[in-house]
Coordinates of C-alpha atoms in Angstrom, one line a residue:
M1 CA 104.1 80.2 104.0
T2 CA 102.3 83.0 102.1
A3 CA 101.9 86.0 104.3
W4 CA 98.8 88.1 104.2
T5 CA 99.4 91.7 103.2
T6 CA 96.6 94.0 104.4
L7 CA 96.3 97.6 105.7
A8 CA 93.5 96.5 108.1
T9 CA 94.0 97.1 111.8
P10 CA 94.1 94.1 114.1
E11 CA 90.4 94.7 115.1
R12 CA 89.3 95.1 111.5
R13 CA 91.3 92.0 110.6
A14 CA 89.5 89.9 113.3
T15 CA 86.2 91.2 111.9
L16 CA 87.1 90.2 108.4
M17 CA 88.2 86.8 109.5
R18 CA 84.9 86.1 111.2
R19 CA 83.0 87.4 108.1
A20 CA 85.0 85.1 105.8
Q21 CA 84.1 82.1 108.0
L22 CA 80.4 83.1 108.0
L23 CA 80.3 83.6 104.2
A24 CA 82.1 80.2 103.7
A25 CA 79.5 78.5 106.0
A26 CA 76.6 80.1 104.1
S27 CA 78.2 79.0 100.8
V28 CA 78.6 75.4 102.0
A29 CA 74.9 75.3 103.2
Y30 CA 73.4 76.7 100.0
N31 CA 75.6 74.8 97.6
S32 CA 75.0 71.5 99.4
A33 CA 71.3 71.8 98.8
E34 CA 71.9 73.0 95.3
A35 CA 74.2 70.0 94.5
V36 CA 71.6 67.5 95.7
I37 CA 68.8 69.0 93.7
A38 CA 70.8 69.6 90.5
I39 CA 72.4 66.1 90.4
T40 CA 69.1 64.4 91.1
A41 CA 67.2 66.4 88.5
G42 CA 70.0 66.0 86.0
N43 CA 70.1 62.3 86.3
I44 CA 66.3 62.1 85.9
A45 CA 66.4 64.3 82.8
G46 CA 69.7 62.9 81.4
S47 CA 71.1 66.5 81.3
S48 CA 74.9 66.6 81.4
A49 CA 74.8 70.4 81.9
L50 CA 72.6 70.0 85.0
V51 CA 74.7 67.3 86.4
G52 CA 77.8 69.4 85.8
F53 CA 76.1 72.3 87.5
G54 CA 75.5 70.1 90.6
L55 CA 79.1 68.9 90.5
D56 CA 80.2 72.5 90.4
S57 CA 78.2 73.1 93.6
I58 CA 80.1 70.2 95.2
V59 CA 83.3 72.0 94.1
E60 CA 82.0 75.1 95.8
V61 CA 81.2 73.2 98.9
S62 CA 84.7 71.8 99.0
S63 CA 86.1 75.4 98.5
G64 CA 84.1 76.7 101.4
L65 CA 85.2 73.7 103.6
V66 CA 88.8 74.6 102.7
I67 CA 88.3 78.2 103.9
L68 CA 86.8 76.9 107.2
W69 CA 89.7 74.5 107.6
Q70 CA 92.2 77.3 106.9
F71 CA 90.7 79.6 109.5
R72 CA 90.7 77.0 112.3
H73 CA 94.5 77.4 112.4
P74 CA 95.8 80.1 114.8
M75 CA 97.7 81.5 111.8
P76 CA 95.4 81.1 108.9
E77 CA 97.9 82.6 106.5
S78 CA 100.1 79.6 107.0
R79 CA 97.6 77.5 105.1
E80 CA 97.0 80.1 102.4
R81 CA 99.0 78.4 99.6
T82 CA 97.6 75.0 100.4
S83 CA 94.1 76.4 100.3
Q84 CA 94.6 78.0 96.9
R85 CA 96.1 74.8 95.5
L86 CA 93.1 72.7 96.7
I87 CA 90.6 75.2 95.2
A88 CA 92.4 75.2 91.9
I89 CA 92.6 71.4 91.7
S90 CA 88.9 71.2 92.3
F91 CA 88.3 73.5 89.4
F92 CA 90.5 71.4 87.1
A93 CA 88.8 68.2 88.1
L94 CA 85.3 69.7 87.4
A95 CA 86.5 70.9 83.9
A96 CA 87.9 67.5 83.0
Y97 CA 84.7 65.6 84.0
L98 CA 82.4 68.0 82.1
T99 CA 84.6 67.8 79.0
V100 CA 84.3 64.0 78.9
E101 CA 80.6 63.9 79.6
A102 CA 79.7 66.7 77.2
G103 CA 81.8 65.1 74.5
H104 CA 80.2 61.8 75.0
A105 CA 76.7 63.4 74.7
L106 CA 77.6 65.1 71.5
I107 CA 79.0 62.0 69.9
T108 CA 76.1 59.7 70.9
G109 CA 73.4 62.4 70.2
A110 CA 71.6 61.6 73.4
Q111 CA 68.7 64.0 73.8
P112 CA 68.0 65.1 77.4
D113 CA 64.5 65.7 78.7
S114 CA 63.3 69.1 79.7
S115 CA 63.8 69.9 83.4
P116 CA 61.5 72.5 85.0
I117 CA 63.3 71.9 88.3
G118 CA 66.6 72.7 86.7
I119 CA 65.3 75.9 85.2
G120 CA 63.9 77.0 88.6
L121 CA 67.2 76.1 90.3
A122 CA 69.2 78.2 87.8
L123 CA 66.9 81.2 88.4
A124 CA 67.3 80.9 92.2
S125 CA 71.1 80.8 91.8
L126 CA 71.0 83.9 89.6
A127 CA 69.2 85.7 92.4
V128 CA 71.5 84.6 95.3
M129 CA 75.0 84.0 94.0
P130 CA 76.0 87.5 92.8
F131 CA 75.5 89.0 96.3
L132 CA 77.3 86.2 98.1
S133 CA 80.2 86.4 95.6
L134 CA 80.5 90.2 96.0
W135 CA 80.8 90.0 99.8
Q136 CA 83.4 87.1 99.6
R137 CA 85.6 88.9 97.1
R138 CA 85.5 92.2 99.0
T139 CA 86.4 90.4 102.2
G140 CA 89.2 88.5 100.6
K141 CA 90.6 91.6 98.9
E142 CA 90.6 93.7 102.1
L143 CA 92.0 90.8 104.1
G144 CA 94.7 90.1 101.6
S145 CA 93.8 86.5 101.2
G146 CA 93.9 85.0 97.8
A147 CA 92.1 81.8 99.0
V148 CA 89.1 83.8 100.3
E149 CA 89.1 85.7 97.0
G150 CA 89.3 82.4 95.1
D151 CA 86.2 81.2 97.0
G152 CA 84.4 84.3 96.0
T153 CA 85.5 83.7 92.4
Q154 CA 84.0 80.2 92.5
T155 CA 80.8 81.7 93.7
R156 CA 80.9 84.2 90.8
L157 CA 81.5 81.3 88.5
C158 CA 78.3 79.7 89.8
T159 CA 76.4 82.9 88.7
Y160 CA 77.8 82.6 85.1
L161 CA 77.1 78.9 85.1
S162 CA 73.6 79.5 86.2
A163 CA 73.0 81.7 83.2
V164 CA 74.6 79.2 80.8
L165 CA 72.6 76.4 82.4
L166 CA 69.4 78.3 82.1
F167 CA 70.1 79.1 78.4
G168 CA 70.8 75.5 77.5
L169 CA 67.8 74.1 79.4
V170 CA 65.4 76.6 77.9
L171 CA 66.6 76.0 74.4
N172 CA 66.3 72.2 74.9
A173 CA 62.8 72.5 76.4
T174 CA 61.4 75.0 73.9
L175 CA 63.1 74.2 70.6
G176 CA 64.3 70.7 71.2
W177 CA 68.0 71.6 70.5
F178 CA 69.6 68.6 72.3
W179 CA 73.1 69.9 71.5
A180 CA 72.5 73.1 73.5
D181 CA 72.8 71.1 76.8
P182 CA 76.3 69.5 76.1
V183 CA 77.5 72.8 74.6
A184 CA 76.5 74.6 77.8
A185 CA 78.4 71.9 79.7
L186 CA 81.5 72.6 77.6
I187 CA 81.2 76.3 78.3
I188 CA 81.0 75.5 82.0
A189 CA 84.2 73.3 81.7
A190 CA 86.1 76.1 79.9
V191 CA 85.2 78.7 82.5
A192 CA 86.1 76.3 85.3
A193 CA 89.5 75.6 83.8
R194 CA 90.2 79.3 83.4
E195 CA 89.2 80.1 86.9
G196 CA 91.3 77.3 88.2
W197 CA 94.3 78.8 86.6
Q198 CA 93.5 82.3 87.8
T199 CA 93.0 81.2 91.4
G200 CA 96.7 81.8 91.8
T201 CA 98.1 78.3 92.4
F202 CA 100.4 78.4 89.4
R203 CA 101.3 82.1 89.6
S204 CA 103.2 84.2 92.1
P205 CA 100.7 86.1 94.2
C206 CA 100.4 89.8 93.6
P207 CA 98.6 91.3 96.6
R208 CA 96.6 94.5 95.8
T209 CA 96.4 95.9 99.3
A210 CA 99.9 95.6 100.4
L211 CA 102.5 98.3 101.1
Q212 CA 105.2 96.9 99.0
T213 CA 108.7 98.0 97.9
T214 CA 109.4 99.4 94.5
A215 CA 112.7 100.2 92.9
A216 CA 113.8 103.8 93.5
P217 CA 114.9 105.8 90.4
P218 CA 118.6 106.0 89.8
L219 CA 120.6 109.1 90.7
P220 CA 121.0 111.6 87.8
P221 CA 124.4 111.4 86.2
T222 CA 126.9 114.1 87.1
S223 CA 128.3 116.1 84.2
T224 CA 131.5 117.2 86.0
R225 CA 133.8 115.2 88.1
M226 CA 134.1 116.2 91.7
S227 CA 137.4 116.4 93.5
P228 CA 138.3 113.6 95.9
I229 CA 137.8 115.9 98.8
R230 CA 134.3 116.9 97.8
Q231 CA 133.3 113.3 97.1
H232 CA 134.3 112.1 100.5
P233 CA 131.5 112.3 103.1
L234 CA 133.8 114.0 105.6
R235 CA 134.9 117.6 105.1
W236 CA 138.3 118.5 106.5
H237 CA 139.0 121.7 108.4
S238 CA 142.1 123.3 109.8
R239 CA 144.4 121.5 112.2
G240 CA 143.1 118.0 111.2
A241 CA 139.6 118.6 112.6
R242 CA 136.8 117.0 110.6
T243 CA 133.1 117.1 110.7
A244 CA 130.5 114.9 109.1
R245 CA 128.9 116.2 106.0
E246 CA 125.8 114.8 104.6
P247 CA 126.6 113.2 101.3
P248 CA 124.6 114.4 98.2
H249 CA 122.8 111.0 98.1
A250 CA 121.8 110.9 101.7
H251 CA 118.1 110.8 100.9
H252 CA 118.6 108.0 98.5
D253 CA 117.8 104.5 99.8
P254 CA 121.1 102.6 99.6
G255 CA 119.1 99.3 99.2
G256 CA 117.4 100.6 96.1
V257 CA 113.9 100.5 97.5
R258 CA 111.4 102.9 98.9
R259 CA 108.9 101.8 101.4
G260 CA 105.2 102.8 101.4
T261 CA 104.4 102.5 97.8
A262 CA 101.3 100.6 96.9
G263 CA 101.6 97.9 94.2
S264 CA 104.4 95.7 93.1
A265 CA 106.8 95.7 90.2
N266 CA 107.7 92.0 90.4
C267 CA 104.3 90.3 89.9
D268 CA 104.6 87.9 87.1
D269 CA 100.8 87.7 86.7
R270 CA 100.4 91.1 85.2

């Protein structure tokens, strides 16, 4: 189980969890409509980039459903790692499909028709997705949930893909550059693969908001050797009486760690 690490109070944590669910539900609703429109328009126009954009919307729908499934559990953090894996796998599946389709389009030289509906859809996504992504990523970061942040990353990816899609569709419609559409699809595939890797499934998580432990600096070396009596933590007095004396390293953490330092020194993703 991947524990959430957050500085939020229990009340704030509950608020963030509700917000994460609302944002996921909004993402599912919008991307469901976007997927239907994009895939339908893409099949009509023969545009692999537009179809790929619609498939990416399906991936985002699945990502939002994963978040909603995660938060139905009494301890959502117990499903954190599984959620991250599912989101990353969906990224890789999208990248593989787009690579095959775009490669086939480039080899055959199939020229897609212009799609005013696709251009309008790309413009609408450019207007909506940046704000949704910002709220999702902020919520996930404050909550300490990599899965929620990953969902926001997918939404941010949709923003980039909208710009790429718009560029390819406009070039094809105005200049007749048929290759702009499959090239746009390949760019979408590359970005999807990169984001799938960075979701965190294949890396150790490195929470940004946690109070973590860091190694304490070693004690400075002593230039002179102390006598056995001075090295001992007990100081002897007359007639066998002894009193406890604080050793010179009393303020040093014997475990070699100091609590309360933000950040981590053992994150392998840096």
